[in-house]
Coordinates of C-alpha atoms in Angstrom, one line a residue:
M230 CA 78.3 114.6 109.8
A231 CA 78.9 116.1 106.5
V232 CA 82.2 117.3 105.0
A233 CA 81.9 120.2 102.6
V234 CA 84.6 120.4 100.0
L235 CA 85.6 123.4 98.0
V236 CA 87.5 122.9 94.8
V237 CA 89.0 125.6 92.6
G238 CA 88.5 124.7 89.0
A239 CA 90.0 126.0 85.9
G240 CA 87.5 127.2 83.3
A241 CA 84.1 126.8 84.9
A242 CA 81.9 128.7 86.9
A243 CA 95.3 123.4 116.3
A244 CA 92.2 124.4 117.6
Y245 CA 88.9 122.6 117.3
V246 CA 86.9 123.8 114.3
G247 CA 83.2 124.0 114.9
L248 CA 81.0 122.7 112.1
P249 CA 76.5 122.3 111.1
S250 CA 74.5 119.6 113.1
L251 CA 73.6 116.0 112.3
R252 CA 70.0 117.0 112.6
A253 CA 70.5 119.6 110.0
L254 CA 72.2 116.9 107.9
Q255 CA 69.1 114.7 108.1
E256 CA 66.9 117.5 107.0
R257 CA 69.2 118.6 104.2
R258 CA 68.1 119.4 100.7
V259 CA 70.5 119.3 97.7
Y260 CA 70.4 122.4 95.6
P261 CA 71.2 122.6 91.9
A262 CA 74.7 123.6 91.0
A263 CA 75.2 127.2 91.7
T264 CA 76.0 129.5 88.8
A265 CA 76.2 132.8 90.6
T266 CA 79.6 134.2 91.4
A267 CA 80.7 136.1 94.5
T268 CA 81.1 139.8 94.3
G269 CA 83.3 142.1 96.4
G270 CA 81.8 143.4 99.6
D271 CA 78.4 141.8 99.5
P272 CA 76.3 142.8 102.5
A273 CA 76.2 140.3 105.4
P274 CA 73.0 138.3 105.6
S275 CA 70.6 139.1 108.5
V276 CA 70.1 135.3 109.1
T277 CA 72.8 132.8 109.8
P278 CA 73.4 131.1 106.4
L279 CA 73.9 127.5 107.5
V280 CA 75.2 125.3 104.7
P281 CA 72.5 123.0 103.4
E282 CA 73.1 119.4 104.4
T283 CA 73.3 116.5 102.0
A284 CA 73.2 112.8 102.7
E285 CA 75.4 112.0 99.7
P286 CA 78.5 113.5 98.2
A287 CA 77.7 116.5 96.0
S288 CA 79.7 119.1 94.2
Y289 CA 79.0 122.6 92.9
P290 CA 80.7 125.0 90.5
G291 CA 81.7 128.4 91.9
Q292 CA 83.3 131.6 90.8
R293 CA 86.1 132.1 88.4
Y294 CA 89.6 133.3 89.2
P295 CA 92.2 135.0 86.9
A296 CA 93.9 132.6 84.6
A297 CA 97.2 134.2 85.2
L298 CA 97.2 133.0 88.8
P299 CA 98.6 129.6 89.9
A300 CA 96.3 127.3 91.8
P301 CA 94.8 129.7 94.5
S302 CA 93.6 126.9 96.8
G303 CA 97.2 125.6 97.2
D304 CA 99.5 124.8 98.6
K305 CA 100.0 121.3 100.1
P306 CA 100.6 122.1 103.9
Q307 CA 98.2 125.0 104.0
S308 CA 94.5 125.3 105.2
K309 CA 92.2 127.8 103.6
L310 CA 88.9 127.2 105.5
W311 CA 87.4 127.6 109.0
R312 CA 84.1 127.7 110.9
A313 CA 82.6 130.7 112.6
S314 CA 79.0 131.5 113.6
D315 CA 77.7 128.2 112.2
T316 CA 79.1 129.0 108.8
W317 CA 82.0 128.1 106.6
W318 CA 84.5 130.7 105.6
A319 CA 87.3 130.6 103.1
V320 CA 90.2 132.6 101.7
M321 CA 89.4 132.8 98.0
V322 CA 90.4 135.2 95.2
S323 CA 87.9 137.9 94.9
V324 CA 86.1 138.3 91.6
K325 CA 86.0 142.1 92.1
K326 CA 89.3 142.8 93.8
K327 CA 91.4 140.1 92.1
V328 CA 93.2 139.3 95.4
P329 CA 92.6 136.9 98.2
T330 CA 89.7 138.0 100.5
V331 CA 87.4 136.4 103.1
H332 CA 84.4 134.6 101.7
E333 CA 81.3 133.2 103.4
L334 CA 79.4 130.1 102.1
R335 CA 75.7 130.6 101.7
T336 CA 72.7 128.2 101.7
D337 CA 72.5 128.3 97.9
H338 CA 76.1 127.0 97.7
T339 CA 77.5 130.3 96.5
W340 CA 80.1 132.4 98.2
R341 CA 79.6 135.9 99.6
D342 CA 82.8 138.0 99.2
T343 CA 83.1 140.1 102.4
G344 CA 85.6 142.4 100.7
T345 CA 88.1 141.9 103.6
V346 CA 91.5 141.6 101.9
V347 CA 93.8 138.9 103.4
D348 CA 96.8 139.8 101.2
A349 CA 97.0 142.5 98.6
R350 CA 99.3 140.3 96.5
A351 CA 97.2 138.5 93.9
D352 CA 99.5 135.5 93.7
S353 CA 99.8 134.9 97.5
T354 CA 98.6 131.8 99.2
A355 CA 97.6 131.8 102.9
D356 CA 97.5 129.3 105.8
V357 CA 94.8 130.2 108.3
L358 CA 93.8 129.3 111.8
F359 CA 90.6 130.5 113.5
E360 CA 90.3 130.6 117.3
K361 CA 88.1 132.6 119.7
N362 CA 87.0 135.2 117.1
A363 CA 90.5 135.7 115.9
L364 CA 91.7 134.7 112.4
Y365 CA 95.5 134.1 112.2
V366 CA 97.0 134.2 108.7
V367 CA 100.5 133.6 107.3
S368 CA 100.9 134.4 103.6
R369 CA 103.6 133.8 101.1
T370 CA 104.6 134.2 97.4
E371 CA 107.4 132.7 95.4
T372 CA 109.5 135.8 95.5
G373 CA 107.9 138.2 98.1
A374 CA 108.1 138.5 101.8
I375 CA 106.4 136.0 104.2
T376 CA 103.8 138.0 106.1
Y377 CA 101.5 137.5 109.1
A378 CA 98.3 139.2 110.0
R379 CA 95.6 138.8 112.6
F380 CA 91.9 139.7 111.9
T381 CA 89.1 140.2 114.4
Y382 CA 85.8 138.6 113.8
T383 CA 82.5 140.4 114.9
P384 CA 79.8 137.7 115.1
G385 CA 76.9 140.1 115.3
K386 CA 78.0 141.8 112.1
R387 CA 79.6 138.8 110.4
T388 CA 82.6 140.9 109.5
Y389 CA 86.4 140.6 109.7
A390 CA 88.7 143.5 110.3
R391 CA 92.5 143.5 110.2
A392 CA 93.9 144.3 113.7
E393 CA 96.0 147.4 114.1
G394 CA 99.7 147.0 113.3
F395 CA 99.3 144.2 110.7
P396 CA 100.5 142.8 108.4
V397 CA 104.0 142.3 109.8
T398 CA 106.9 140.7 108.0
V399 CA 107.9 137.2 109.2
A400 CA 110.8 136.9 106.8
T401 CA 112.0 138.5 103.6
G402 CA 112.4 136.6 100.4
G403 CA 110.0 134.1 98.8
T404 CA 109.3 130.4 99.6
E405 CA 107.3 127.6 98.1
S406 CA 105.1 127.2 101.2
A407 CA 104.6 128.7 104.7
S408 CA 102.3 127.4 107.4
L409 CA 101.5 128.4 111.0
A410 CA 100.4 126.9 114.4
K411 CA 99.6 128.3 117.8
D412 CA 101.1 126.6 120.8
S413 CA 99.6 126.3 124.3
T414 CA 101.3 129.4 125.6
G415 CA 99.8 131.6 122.9
T416 CA 102.9 131.9 120.8
I417 CA 102.4 131.8 117.0
W418 CA 104.9 129.7 115.0
A419 CA 105.5 129.5 111.3
T420 CA 107.8 127.4 109.2
Y421 CA 109.2 127.6 105.6
T422 CA 112.1 126.6 103.5
Q423 CA 114.5 129.1 102.1
G424 CA 118.1 129.0 100.9
A425 CA 118.2 125.2 101.0
R426 CA 117.4 125.3 104.7
V427 CA 114.4 124.7 107.0
W428 CA 113.5 127.8 109.0
F429 CA 111.0 128.7 111.7
A430 CA 109.7 132.0 113.0
R431 CA 107.8 132.8 116.2
S432 CA 106.0 135.6 117.8
D433 CA 107.3 137.2 121.0
G434 CA 104.9 135.2 123.1
T435 CA 101.4 136.6 122.8
D436 CA 102.7 139.8 121.2
D437 CA 102.2 138.7 117.6
T438 CA 103.3 142.1 116.2
T439 CA 106.9 141.2 117.0
W440 CA 108.6 138.2 115.3
S441 CA 112.0 136.5 115.3
K442 CA 113.3 133.9 112.9
A443 CA 115.9 131.2 113.1
L444 CA 117.3 128.2 111.3
L445 CA 116.0 124.9 112.6
R446 CA 119.2 123.8 114.4
V447 CA 119.1 120.1 113.8
P448 CA 121.4 117.7 112.0
D449 CA 120.9 117.5 108.3
N450 CA 119.0 120.7 107.8
T451 CA 120.0 120.9 104.1
V452 CA 117.1 120.5 101.7
G453 CA 116.5 121.0 98.0
A454 CA 114.8 123.8 96.1
D455 CA 111.7 121.6 95.7
D456 CA 111.5 120.6 99.4
V457 CA 108.9 122.1 101.8
S458 CA 108.2 122.2 105.6
A459 CA 105.0 122.1 107.6
I460 CA 104.0 122.7 111.2
V461 CA 101.4 121.4 113.7
A462 CA 100.6 122.1 117.3
F463 CA 99.7 119.1 119.5
K464 CA 99.2 118.7 123.3
G465 CA 101.9 121.0 124.6
K466 CA 104.2 120.7 121.7
V467 CA 104.9 122.0 118.2
G468 CA 106.2 119.8 115.4
I469 CA 107.9 120.8 112.2
A470 CA 108.0 118.2 109.3
W471 CA 110.0 118.6 106.2
S472 CA 111.0 116.7 103.0
D473 CA 114.6 116.0 102.1
Q474 CA 114.7 114.6 98.6
G475 CA 118.5 114.8 98.5
N476 CA 118.8 112.2 101.2
W477 CA 115.4 110.6 100.7
V478 CA 114.1 111.2 104.2
F479 CA 111.1 112.7 105.8
R480 CA 111.9 114.4 109.1
F481 CA 109.9 115.6 112.1
A482 CA 111.3 117.8 114.8
V483 CA 109.5 118.3 118.1
H484 CA 109.6 121.3 120.4
T485 CA 108.0 121.4 123.9
D486 CA 106.0 124.6 124.6
G487 CA 107.9 126.9 126.9
A488 CA 111.3 125.4 126.2
A489 CA 114.1 127.4 124.6
P490 CA 113.3 128.2 121.0
G491 CA 116.3 126.2 119.7
T492 CA 115.5 123.0 121.5
W493 CA 114.2 120.4 119.1
K494 CA 114.2 116.6 119.0
V495 CA 114.4 115.1 115.6
E496 CA 112.6 111.9 114.4
T497 CA 112.7 110.2 111.0
P498 CA 109.3 108.6 110.3
L499 CA 110.1 107.6 106.7
S500 CA 113.2 107.1 104.6
G501 CA 114.5 105.1 101.6
N502 CA 115.3 105.6 98.0
G503 CA 112.5 107.5 96.3
M504 CA 110.3 107.5 99.4
V505 CA 110.0 111.3 99.7
D506 CA 108.4 114.1 97.8
D507 CA 107.5 117.7 98.7
H508 CA 103.8 116.8 99.4
I509 CA 103.2 117.0 103.2
N510 CA 100.0 117.6 105.2
L511 CA 99.9 117.5 109.0
K512 CA 96.9 117.2 111.3
A513 CA 96.5 116.6 115.1
V514 CA 93.6 115.8 117.3
A515 CA 93.2 118.6 119.9
G516 CA 94.2 117.4 123.3
D517 CA 95.0 113.9 122.1
G518 CA 98.8 114.0 121.4
R519 CA 98.6 112.0 118.1
V520 CA 99.8 113.5 114.9
F521 CA 98.9 112.4 111.4
A522 CA 100.9 113.0 108.2
A523 CA 100.0 112.4 104.6
V524 CA 103.1 112.3 102.3
K525 CA 103.7 111.4 98.7
T526 CA 106.7 109.4 97.5
S527 CA 108.9 109.8 94.4
Q528 CA 108.8 106.1 93.5
D529 CA 107.5 107.0 90.1
L530 CA 111.0 108.5 89.4
V531 CA 112.9 105.4 90.6
A532 CA 114.4 103.1 88.0
G533 CA 112.8 99.7 88.2
A534 CA 109.9 100.8 90.4
G535 CA 106.6 99.8 88.8
D536 CA 103.0 100.8 89.2
D537 CA 102.8 98.6 92.3
A538 CA 105.4 100.6 94.2
P539 CA 104.1 102.8 97.1
G540 CA 103.0 106.2 95.9
M541 CA 101.5 107.7 99.0
Y542 CA 101.6 107.1 102.8
V543 CA 99.6 108.1 105.8
L544 CA 101.7 108.1 109.1
R545 CA 100.6 108.4 112.7
R546 CA 102.8 109.5 115.5
D547 CA 101.7 108.3 119.0
P548 CA 102.3 110.3 122.2
D549 CA 105.3 108.1 123.0
G550 CA 107.0 109.2 119.8
T551 CA 106.6 106.0 117.8
W552 CA 105.3 106.1 114.2
E553 CA 103.0 103.8 112.3
K554 CA 102.7 104.0 108.5
T555 CA 100.5 102.5 105.9
V556 CA 100.5 102.7 102.1
V557 CA 97.4 104.6 100.9
G558 CA 98.1 104.6 97.2
L559 CA 100.4 103.0 94.6
V560 CA 102.4 104.7 91.9
G561 CA 99.8 103.3 89.4
D562 CA 97.0 105.2 91.2
R563 CA 98.7 108.5 90.2
L564 CA 97.6 110.2 93.5
T565 CA 98.9 113.7 94.3
R566 CA 98.6 116.5 96.9
P567 CA 97.1 114.7 99.8
Q568 CA 95.1 116.4 102.6
L569 CA 93.8 115.0 105.9
L570 CA 90.7 115.6 108.0
L571 CA 90.3 114.0 111.5
D572 CA 87.0 112.9 112.9
R573 CA 87.7 112.8 116.6
E574 CA 84.3 111.4 117.6
S575 CA 84.5 108.2 115.6
S576 CA 88.3 108.2 115.6
R577 CA 88.7 108.1 111.9
V578 CA 91.1 109.9 109.6
Y579 CA 89.9 111.0 106.2
L580 CA 92.3 111.3 103.2
F581 CA 91.5 113.6 100.2
E582 CA 93.7 113.5 97.2
A583 CA 93.7 114.3 93.5
A584 CA 94.2 111.9 90.6
P585 CA 95.9 111.7 88.2
T586 CA 98.9 113.7 89.2
T587 CA 98.3 116.4 86.7
G588 CA 94.8 116.9 88.2
G589 CA 91.5 115.4 87.3
S590 CA 89.1 114.6 90.1
I591 CA 89.2 114.6 93.9
Y592 CA 88.9 111.2 95.7
Y593 CA 88.5 110.3 99.4
K594 CA 89.0 107.4 101.7
S595 CA 89.1 106.9 105.4
S596 CA 90.6 104.7 108.1
P597 CA 90.4 104.2 111.9
F598 CA 93.0 106.1 113.8
A599 CA 94.4 102.8 114.8
P600 CA 95.3 100.5 113.2
L601 CA 95.7 102.5 110.0
S602 CA 93.9 100.7 107.2
F603 CA 92.8 102.5 104.1
A604 CA 90.9 101.2 101.0
T605 CA 93.1 100.4 98.0
G606 CA 93.1 102.4 94.8
R607 CA 92.1 106.0 94.6
G608 CA 89.1 105.7 96.9
A609 CA 85.6 107.0 96.2
P610 CA 85.1 110.0 93.9
L611 CA 84.2 113.3 95.6
I612 CA 84.6 116.1 93.1
T613 CA 84.3 115.5 89.4
G614 CA 84.3 118.4 87.1
P615 CA 83.2 118.8 83.4
A616 CA 85.2 117.2 80.6
G617 CA 88.7 118.5 80.5
A618 CA 88.8 119.7 84.1
A619 CA 92.0 119.3 86.0
I620 CA 90.8 119.5 89.6
N621 CA 93.7 119.6 92.1
D622 CA 95.2 121.2 95.3
V623 CA 92.7 120.1 97.9
S624 CA 92.9 122.0 101.2
T625 CA 91.0 121.5 104.5
A626 CA 90.4 123.3 107.7
K627 CA 92.7 122.8 110.7
G628 CA 91.5 120.9 113.7
S629 CA 89.0 118.0 113.8
T630 CA 85.3 117.3 113.4
T631 CA 82.6 115.2 115.0
S632 CA 79.2 113.8 114.0
A633 CA 77.5 117.0 115.3
V634 CA 79.3 119.2 112.8
D635 CA 80.4 119.6 109.1
A636 CA 83.7 120.3 107.5
V637 CA 84.9 122.0 104.3
V638 CA 88.0 121.4 102.1
I639 CA 89.2 123.3 99.0
A640 CA 91.2 122.4 95.9
V641 CA 91.6 123.7 92.3
D642 CA 90.9 122.8 88.7
T643 CA 93.6 124.5 86.7
T644 CA 92.2 124.4 83.2
G645 CA 89.0 126.3 83.5
H646 CA 90.0 128.7 86.4
R647 CA 86.9 128.2 88.5
Y648 CA 86.2 127.3 92.0
F649 CA 84.1 124.3 92.8
H650 CA 82.9 123.0 96.2
G651 CA 81.6 119.7 97.3
E652 CA 79.9 118.3 100.4
L653 CA 80.5 114.9 101.9
P654 CA 78.6 113.3 104.9
V655 CA 81.0 112.0 107.4
T656 CA 79.5 109.5 109.8
A657 CA 80.8 106.9 112.2
D658 CA 78.6 104.3 110.5
D659 CA 79.5 103.1 107.0
T660 CA 76.3 103.5 104.9
R661 CA 77.7 104.1 101.4
P662 CA 77.8 101.2 99.0
P663 CA 81.0 100.5 97.0
I664 CA 81.3 101.7 93.4
L665 CA 81.9 99.0 90.9
P666 CA 83.1 100.1 87.5
S667 CA 80.8 99.2 84.6
Q668 CA 83.5 97.4 82.6
I669 CA 82.8 93.6 82.9
T670 CA 83.4 91.0 80.2
S671 CA 82.8 87.3 79.8
A672 CA 84.2 84.9 77.2
A673 CA 84.1 81.2 76.6
T674 CA 87.3 79.2 77.0
P675 CA 88.4 76.3 74.8
A676 CA 87.6 74.0 77.7
G677 CA 84.0 75.0 77.7
A678 CA 84.2 77.3 80.7
I679 CA 83.5 81.0 81.0
R680 CA 86.1 83.5 82.1
T681 CA 84.7 86.8 83.6
T682 CA 86.9 89.9 84.1
W683 CA 86.1 93.1 85.9
K684 CA 87.8 96.2 87.3
A685 CA 88.4 96.6 91.1
A686 CA 85.6 98.4 92.9
T687 CA 86.3 101.6 94.9
D688 CA 85.0 102.4 98.4
D689 CA 86.0 105.0 101.0
R690 CA 86.6 102.3 103.6
G691 CA 87.6 99.3 101.5
I692 CA 86.2 96.2 99.7
V693 CA 86.0 92.8 101.6
A694 CA 84.6 90.5 98.9
Y695 CA 83.2 90.1 95.4
D696 CA 80.1 87.9 94.9
V697 CA 79.9 86.3 91.4
Y698 CA 76.5 85.4 90.0
M699 CA 75.6 83.1 87.2
N700 CA 72.1 83.3 85.8
G701 CA 71.1 85.2 88.9
V702 CA 72.5 82.8 91.5
V703 CA 75.6 83.3 93.6
V704 CA 78.2 80.7 92.5
E705 CA 81.4 82.1 94.0
T706 CA 82.5 84.6 96.7
I707 CA 86.0 85.9 96.4
D708 CA 87.4 87.3 99.6
V709 CA 89.7 90.4 99.4
T710 CA 92.8 89.7 101.5
T711 CA 96.1 91.3 102.2
A712 CA 97.6 89.2 99.4
N713 CA 95.2 90.3 96.7
R714 CA 93.8 93.7 97.8
Q715 CA 95.9 95.6 95.3
T716 CA 94.5 93.7 92.4
V717 CA 93.2 96.0 89.7
D718 CA 91.9 93.5 87.1
W719 CA 89.9 90.7 88.7
T720 CA 89.1 87.4 87.0
W721 CA 87.1 84.3 87.8
T722 CA 86.6 81.2 85.6
T723 CA 83.7 78.8 85.9
P724 CA 84.2 75.0 85.9
T725 CA 83.5 73.3 82.5
L726 CA 79.8 73.9 81.7
T727 CA 77.1 72.0 79.9
P728 CA 75.8 73.5 76.7
G729 CA 73.5 76.4 77.2
T730 CA 73.3 80.2 77.6
Y731 CA 75.0 81.8 80.7
Q732 CA 75.2 85.3 82.0
L733 CA 77.7 86.3 84.7
A734 CA 77.5 89.2 87.1
V735 CA 79.5 90.7 90.0
E736 CA 78.7 92.6 93.2
A737 CA 81.2 94.2 95.5
R738 CA 80.7 94.2 99.3
D739 CA 82.4 96.3 102.0
E740 CA 82.9 95.4 105.7
A741 CA 79.6 97.0 106.8
G742 CA 77.7 94.8 104.3
N743 CA 76.9 97.6 101.8
V744 CA 76.6 96.1 98.3
S745 CA 77.5 97.8 95.0
P746 CA 75.1 97.8 92.1
R747 CA 75.4 94.5 90.2
R748 CA 77.4 94.7 87.0
T749 CA 76.3 92.2 84.4
A750 CA 78.4 90.8 81.5
P751 CA 76.9 90.0 78.1
Q752 CA 75.5 86.5 77.7
V753 CA 77.8 83.7 76.6
V754 CA 76.6 80.6 74.7
I755 CA 78.4 77.3 75.4
Q756 CA 78.0 74.9 72.5

């Protein structure tokens, strides 16, 4: 199964989401990087434009967006992509209209702009949900109203049309983020922060032209200007999560479908000095009852906390309301703006994030649903732009994926003002070798031994061992354990050697037995 990833770059050109087949993946060709840009209102193709499959991660530059706009693939809780008619669609800023419109991904890795305007405000960002030929959209700006609209999709024409009576205003005034979910009764929910409080809004049942809003009536509903909320629907419930950096807590409130709107049960999955930031992404497995959250900490701002302090967590809520958490990155990894994608068939959770925190490249790693266990470090690179690119703000589709389908995520590079997209095969089997950095050195010691040093390898699922070679023969295997798994600079020293010429090399292995390319240090002569 392949995951396609869209990234917005700066200067260069909870329903199940259906995605392309594994057979298509196996037949996939990789196309050269696309240079064409999407134009407004391109005609719909007469043949279903399935996204070409690839067996390895690949990325492609896309269209430019106006430099005056903030990152248009943001923000952290939102989803910008969905599947319909065997094709990926996305909300992207139109080259022609300069506002967010619906785009379709074509086989040549370029985007067709349908011309359907999602929000006439150029600086708006949208959260989308697609279900049964209906596209639900909540949209916000920093200062303008939060709006909601529903679009009808016509498969035969591959077109989207805004339904009559939309958009409607969910709430007046701006917000940093707004996201939506649809519960099992057909009610549409949205959440946002405003006036140092967490709010929710809901449609009047299935009548989504009529909305009401209310404060989330829970203890400690006071948040800061930089805090956000997010929402997810899961097995007969709706959950709202929010950051509270004033009290250093991450909260999660649960509402049962059909209950009175003001009835919420509050949980605190994460707390502690510097343990919270405003980076939240929620995902749930349809019909499963488990909820996953990716959250960033503020440990980089805590006096005395070093590079080995936790910088990012992934948390899992089980149906009984208990939470498990695991560190997925340290402060020194400089990870930011995490997003999750769930593979329900192989029961794996994929994490996408940018690094460094100012933007650079997009990395990914994965873990079983339970127990949570992610690779250390940044993970494997997925999107790498040209020199100077600051790729950031990854966004994925809602829902989950399987080996029979593909997925797409988006993000932004804020220096060249250009979209990129990438594609990642997602399979139950681990077939990708680790990536071992090329930096490896060897030097003689005064005792007549050789000390060899290398940087930690990266892998989407984790390293289990390093094999050290001397003159082509394995002389040591170093197991990666809980105690040493966060090591960045690895060192191994030989016993005292007899005079001669020696050359040391290292390979990294993952749990599936995949082996990295061997990295070889310069020869050392022992006198």
